[in-house]
Amino acid sequence: MELKAEKITREFIRPGGKTNRFFAVKETDLTLASGKLTVLMGRSGSGKTTLLNMLSGLLMPSTGKITADGRDLYAMPDKELSKFRNVHMGVIPQGQTAIHSLNVTENILLPFGLYGDKPDEARAKELMERLDIAELASARPAELSGGELRRVAIARALVRRPEVIFADEPTGDLDDENTAAVFTFLKECAREGAAVLVVTHENEAVNYADEVLRMNAGTLEQG
Ligand SMILES: Nc1ncnc2c1ncn2[C@@H]1O[C@H](COP(=O)(O)OP(=O)(O)O)[C@@H](O)[C@H]1O
Ligand SMILES: [Mg+2]
């Protein structure tokens, strides 16, 4: 899939500020292509998450257009966009999203349950093995370490084999070894045909990138 952003911006209102309207993302063009891993770096507060949320169908741009293989994302009715995101996009969020009443396997299979689709248990098992959490299949999130929870979130995002993968600082709570494993894994997803966008502070991510972008106070720059 080709995900294309054309002249998108996002304006927010900052309560109580001197000038209370500001652009978290200034006019930006960006294309995420199948088979390519794009790394997005930049200081905290520079607009990376805002950009990722717009691209992943969670936040409507103030101006501009985002298309997925030519289809205008934000022209879809809400329900259709939700379903589209569920089927075609995998998001590894910045924070923790495990549901504590479900075990690890159930958490990973959650994206199938939302629309009553048949859960692909073999895919969940394969991902758990790849991410080295297979022995935790029946464990509850409360029993897991931060790094293990992170890997559950990754497995959940990828369980439907999404064509576009977004990861927002996916290795923030991981040690060096697990960080390398996650980048290797995301790179493999790209090699298998996904379009991958990773927001990260890890300099070593550059070694896995087909393209490196930098966000600087709302402006997207090369390298
Ligand atoms: N919902 C919101 N309302 C108002 N301001 C926001 C909102 N979300 C983000 N911002 C502001 O937009 C700027 C960019 O935030 P963000 O995209 O989260 O940056 P990053 O991910 O690069 O750290 C920050 O100044 C942040 O405070
Ligand atoms: Mg962020």
Short mmCIF file of C-alpha atoms and ligand atoms in Angstrom, two decimals:
data_model
loop_
_atom_site.label_atom_id
_atom_site.label_comp_id
_atom_site.label_asym_id
_atom_site.label_seq_id
_atom_site.Cartn_x
_atom_site.Cartn_y
_atom_site.Cartn_z
CA MET A 1 0.00 0.00 0.00
CA GLU A 2 1.09 3.55 -0.63
CA LEU A 3 0.13 6.04 2.04
CA LYS A 4 0.45 9.58 0.84
CA ALA A 5 0.14 12.81 2.79
CA GLU A 6 -0.24 15.98 0.75
CA LYS A 7 0.20 19.40 2.33
CA ILE A 8 -1.09 18.29 5.71
CA THR A 9 -1.01 20.52 8.77
CA ARG A 10 -2.34 20.24 12.28
CA GLU A 11 -3.19 23.21 14.39
CA PHE A 12 -3.86 23.02 18.12
CA ILE A 13 -5.10 25.48 20.67
CA ARG A 14 -2.83 25.80 23.69
CA PRO A 15 -4.93 26.89 26.64
CA GLY A 16 -3.64 29.96 28.46
CA GLY A 17 -0.70 30.58 26.14
CA LYS A 18 0.21 34.01 24.83
CA THR A 19 -0.52 33.10 21.22
CA ASN A 20 -2.83 30.20 21.83
CA ARG A 21 -3.10 28.74 18.33
CA PHE A 22 -0.09 27.01 16.91
CA PHE A 23 0.84 24.44 14.28
CA ALA A 24 2.15 21.23 15.83
CA VAL A 25 2.74 20.05 12.24
CA LYS A 26 3.44 22.61 9.54
CA GLU A 27 2.71 21.92 5.85
CA THR A 28 4.06 18.45 5.17
CA ASP A 29 4.25 16.05 2.23
CA LEU A 30 5.17 12.45 2.94
CA THR A 31 4.83 9.11 1.19
CA LEU A 32 5.13 5.74 2.91
CA ALA A 33 5.72 3.01 0.36
CA SER A 34 5.43 -0.73 0.51
CA GLY A 35 8.76 -2.38 1.39
CA LYS A 36 10.27 0.75 2.89
CA LEU A 37 11.24 1.43 6.51
CA THR A 38 11.16 5.13 7.35
CA VAL A 39 12.69 6.37 10.60
CA LEU A 40 11.41 9.63 12.07
CA MET A 41 13.56 11.35 14.66
CA GLY A 42 13.35 14.69 16.43
CA ARG A 43 13.12 16.38 19.80
CA SER A 44 10.28 15.85 22.21
CA GLY A 45 7.36 18.13 21.35
CA SER A 46 8.42 18.57 17.73
CA GLY A 47 5.20 17.03 16.34
CA LYS A 48 6.17 13.40 15.65
CA THR A 49 3.21 11.77 17.40
CA THR A 50 0.81 14.30 15.91
CA LEU A 51 2.08 13.41 12.42
CA LEU A 52 1.87 9.69 13.12
CA ASN A 53 -1.68 10.02 14.49
CA MET A 54 -2.78 11.84 11.33
CA LEU A 55 -1.17 9.24 9.05
CA SER A 56 -2.70 6.36 10.98
CA GLY A 57 -6.24 7.67 10.71
CA LEU A 58 -6.59 8.78 14.33
CA LEU A 59 -6.38 12.54 13.98
CA MET A 60 -7.83 14.59 11.17
CA PRO A 61 -5.41 17.09 9.65
CA SER A 62 -6.41 20.77 9.87
CA THR A 63 -5.67 21.08 6.16
CA GLY A 64 -4.41 18.75 3.44
CA LYS A 65 -5.21 15.21 2.44
CA ILE A 66 -4.06 11.68 3.24
CA THR A 67 -4.70 8.87 0.78
CA ALA A 68 -4.16 5.13 1.00
CA ASP A 69 -3.78 3.71 -2.50
CA GLY A 70 -5.71 6.72 -3.70
CA ARG A 71 -8.53 6.51 -1.13
CA ASP A 72 -8.99 9.66 0.94
CA LEU A 73 -8.77 8.43 4.57
CA TYR A 74 -10.72 11.22 6.18
CA ALA A 75 -13.43 11.20 3.52
CA MET A 76 -14.48 7.77 4.80
CA PRO A 77 -17.34 7.61 7.28
CA ASP A 78 -16.06 6.93 10.85
CA LYS A 79 -17.10 3.28 10.91
CA GLU A 80 -15.48 2.58 7.57
CA LEU A 81 -12.26 4.28 8.63
CA SER A 82 -12.16 2.24 11.87
CA LYS A 83 -12.55 -0.97 9.92
CA PHE A 84 -9.98 0.16 7.36
CA ARG A 85 -7.49 0.91 10.13
CA ASN A 86 -8.18 -2.45 11.78
CA VAL A 87 -7.55 -4.41 8.59
CA HIS A 88 -4.76 -2.44 6.92
CA MET A 89 -2.85 -0.62 9.66
CA GLY A 90 -0.91 -1.79 12.69
CA VAL A 91 -0.06 0.74 15.37
CA ILE A 92 2.48 0.13 18.11
CA PRO A 93 1.62 2.93 20.52
CA GLN A 94 3.92 4.93 22.77
CA GLY A 95 2.27 3.86 26.01
CA GLN A 96 0.83 0.67 27.50
CA THR A 97 -2.44 -0.68 26.11
CA ALA A 98 -2.71 -4.28 27.33
CA ILE A 99 -6.12 -5.21 28.69
CA HIS A 100 -5.53 -6.61 32.15
CA SER A 101 -8.52 -8.94 32.30
CA LEU A 102 -7.23 -10.82 29.22
CA ASN A 103 -4.18 -13.07 28.98
CA VAL A 104 -1.32 -12.48 26.56
CA THR A 105 -2.75 -14.59 23.73
CA GLU A 106 -6.17 -12.98 24.06
CA ASN A 107 -4.58 -9.54 24.05
CA ILE A 108 -2.69 -10.32 20.86
CA LEU A 109 -5.81 -11.69 19.14
CA LEU A 110 -7.93 -8.68 20.09
CA PRO A 111 -7.86 -7.05 16.60
CA PHE A 112 -9.83 -10.03 15.25
CA GLY A 113 -12.50 -9.81 17.95
CA LEU A 114 -13.46 -6.22 17.17
CA TYR A 115 -15.25 -7.22 13.99
CA GLY A 116 -16.02 -10.83 14.83
CA ASP A 117 -13.36 -12.18 12.45
CA LYS A 118 -11.92 -15.64 12.98
CA PRO A 119 -8.79 -15.31 15.16
CA ASP A 120 -5.60 -16.42 13.45
CA GLU A 121 -4.13 -18.35 16.35
CA ALA A 122 -1.24 -19.73 14.30
CA ARG A 123 -0.16 -16.18 13.45
CA ALA A 124 -0.32 -15.16 17.13
CA LYS A 125 1.80 -18.18 18.07
CA GLU A 126 4.33 -17.42 15.35
CA LEU A 127 4.65 -13.81 16.55
CA MET A 128 5.00 -14.85 20.19
CA GLU A 129 7.81 -17.21 19.21
CA ARG A 130 9.53 -14.57 17.09
CA LEU A 131 9.28 -12.03 19.89
CA ASP A 132 10.37 -14.54 22.53
CA ILE A 133 7.20 -14.38 24.64
CA ALA A 134 5.79 -17.81 23.75
CA GLU A 135 6.14 -19.08 27.31
CA LEU A 136 3.95 -16.18 28.47
CA ALA A 137 1.00 -17.14 26.24
CA SER A 138 -1.37 -17.67 29.18
CA ALA A 139 0.13 -15.06 31.52
CA ARG A 140 -1.75 -11.93 32.58
CA PRO A 141 -0.36 -8.48 31.75
CA ALA A 142 0.10 -7.76 35.49
CA GLU A 143 2.72 -10.53 35.63
CA LEU A 144 4.80 -9.10 32.77
CA SER A 145 7.78 -6.75 32.68
CA GLY A 146 7.70 -3.52 30.69
CA GLY A 147 9.73 -5.08 27.91
CA GLU A 148 7.44 -8.10 27.73
CA LEU A 149 4.33 -5.89 27.61
CA ARG A 150 5.96 -3.92 24.82
CA ARG A 151 6.45 -7.11 22.81
CA VAL A 152 2.79 -8.07 23.39
CA ALA A 153 1.80 -4.67 21.94
CA ILE A 154 4.02 -5.32 18.92
CA ALA A 155 2.48 -8.76 18.35
CA ARG A 156 -1.02 -7.31 18.60
CA ALA A 157 -0.22 -4.59 16.08
CA LEU A 158 1.13 -7.12 13.61
CA VAL A 159 -1.25 -10.04 14.09
CA ARG A 160 -3.40 -9.10 11.06
CA ARG A 161 -0.36 -8.68 8.82
CA PRO A 162 -1.03 -4.97 8.26
CA GLU A 163 0.21 -3.33 5.09
CA VAL A 164 1.20 -0.18 6.96
CA ILE A 165 2.93 -0.31 10.34
CA PHE A 166 3.35 2.66 12.67
CA ALA A 167 5.54 2.48 15.75
CA ASP A 168 5.78 5.40 18.18
CA GLU A 169 9.00 5.03 20.19
CA PRO A 170 8.56 1.25 20.30
CA THR A 171 11.79 0.60 22.19
CA GLY A 172 11.55 3.28 24.87
CA ASP A 173 11.42 0.73 27.67
CA LEU A 174 13.66 -1.97 26.20
CA ASP A 175 17.31 -2.92 26.79
CA ASP A 176 19.84 -2.85 23.93
CA GLU A 177 19.36 -6.48 22.98
CA ASN A 178 15.57 -6.24 22.77
CA THR A 179 15.83 -2.90 20.97
CA ALA A 180 17.96 -4.48 18.25
CA ALA A 181 15.50 -7.39 18.03
CA VAL A 182 12.56 -5.03 17.53
CA PHE A 183 14.31 -3.07 14.76
CA THR A 184 15.40 -6.28 13.06
CA PHE A 185 11.81 -7.47 13.22
CA LEU A 186 10.33 -4.24 11.82
CA LYS A 187 12.90 -4.33 9.06
CA GLU A 188 11.77 -7.85 8.21
CA CYS A 189 8.15 -6.66 8.05
CA ALA A 190 9.25 -4.04 5.52
CA ARG A 191 11.16 -6.63 3.53
CA GLU A 192 7.99 -8.73 3.43
CA GLY A 193 6.19 -5.77 1.88
CA ALA A 194 4.84 -3.55 4.65
CA ALA A 195 5.28 0.21 4.67
CA VAL A 196 6.84 0.97 8.06
CA LEU A 197 7.19 4.25 9.94
CA VAL A 198 9.13 4.23 13.20
CA VAL A 199 9.39 7.22 15.52
CA THR A 200 12.44 6.78 17.71
CA HIS A 201 15.26 8.42 19.66
CA GLU A 202 17.60 5.47 19.08
CA ASN A 203 20.46 6.52 16.83
CA GLU A 204 21.07 2.91 15.83
CA ALA A 205 17.67 2.91 14.09
CA VAL A 206 19.38 4.73 11.23
CA ASN A 207 21.17 1.46 10.40
CA TYR A 208 17.83 -0.18 9.60
CA ALA A 209 16.28 2.75 7.73
CA ASP A 210 15.64 3.13 4.03
CA GLU A 211 14.86 6.77 4.72
CA VAL A 212 15.58 8.98 7.72
CA LEU A 213 13.42 12.02 8.43
CA ARG A 214 13.69 14.58 11.17
CA MET A 215 10.94 16.65 12.73
CA ASN A 216 12.03 20.11 13.79
CA ALA A 217 9.40 22.30 15.47
CA GLY A 218 6.64 21.01 13.18
CA THR A 219 8.72 20.97 10.01
CA LEU A 220 9.72 17.69 8.41
CA GLU A 221 13.26 17.54 7.03
CA GLN A 222 15.35 14.92 5.30
CA GLY A 223 17.90 13.01 7.42
N1 LIG B 1 -4.37 17.39 21.66
C1 LIG B 1 -3.49 18.40 21.78
N2 LIG B 1 -3.92 19.65 22.13
C2 LIG B 1 -3.05 20.69 22.23
N3 LIG B 1 -1.72 20.57 22.01
C3 LIG B 1 -1.25 19.33 21.66
C4 LIG B 1 -2.09 18.20 21.53
N4 LIG B 1 -1.33 17.13 21.17
C5 LIG B 1 -0.07 17.58 21.09
N5 LIG B 1 0.00 18.90 21.37
C6 LIG B 1 1.20 19.75 21.34
O1 LIG B 1 1.75 19.66 20.02
C7 LIG B 1 3.17 19.65 20.08
C8 LIG B 1 3.70 18.37 19.42
O2 LIG B 1 3.34 17.26 20.24
P1 LIG B 1 3.71 15.75 19.81
O3 LIG B 1 3.24 15.53 18.44
O4 LIG B 1 3.18 14.86 20.87
O5 LIG B 1 5.31 15.79 19.85
P2 LIG B 1 6.38 14.61 19.90
O6 LIG B 1 5.68 13.31 19.65
O7 LIG B 1 7.38 14.97 18.86
O8 LIG B 1 6.98 14.64 21.28
C9 LIG B 1 3.53 19.77 21.54
O9 LIG B 1 3.77 21.13 21.81
C10 LIG B 1 2.29 19.28 22.26
O10 LIG B 1 2.17 19.87 23.53
MG MG B 2 5.55 11.58 20.79
#
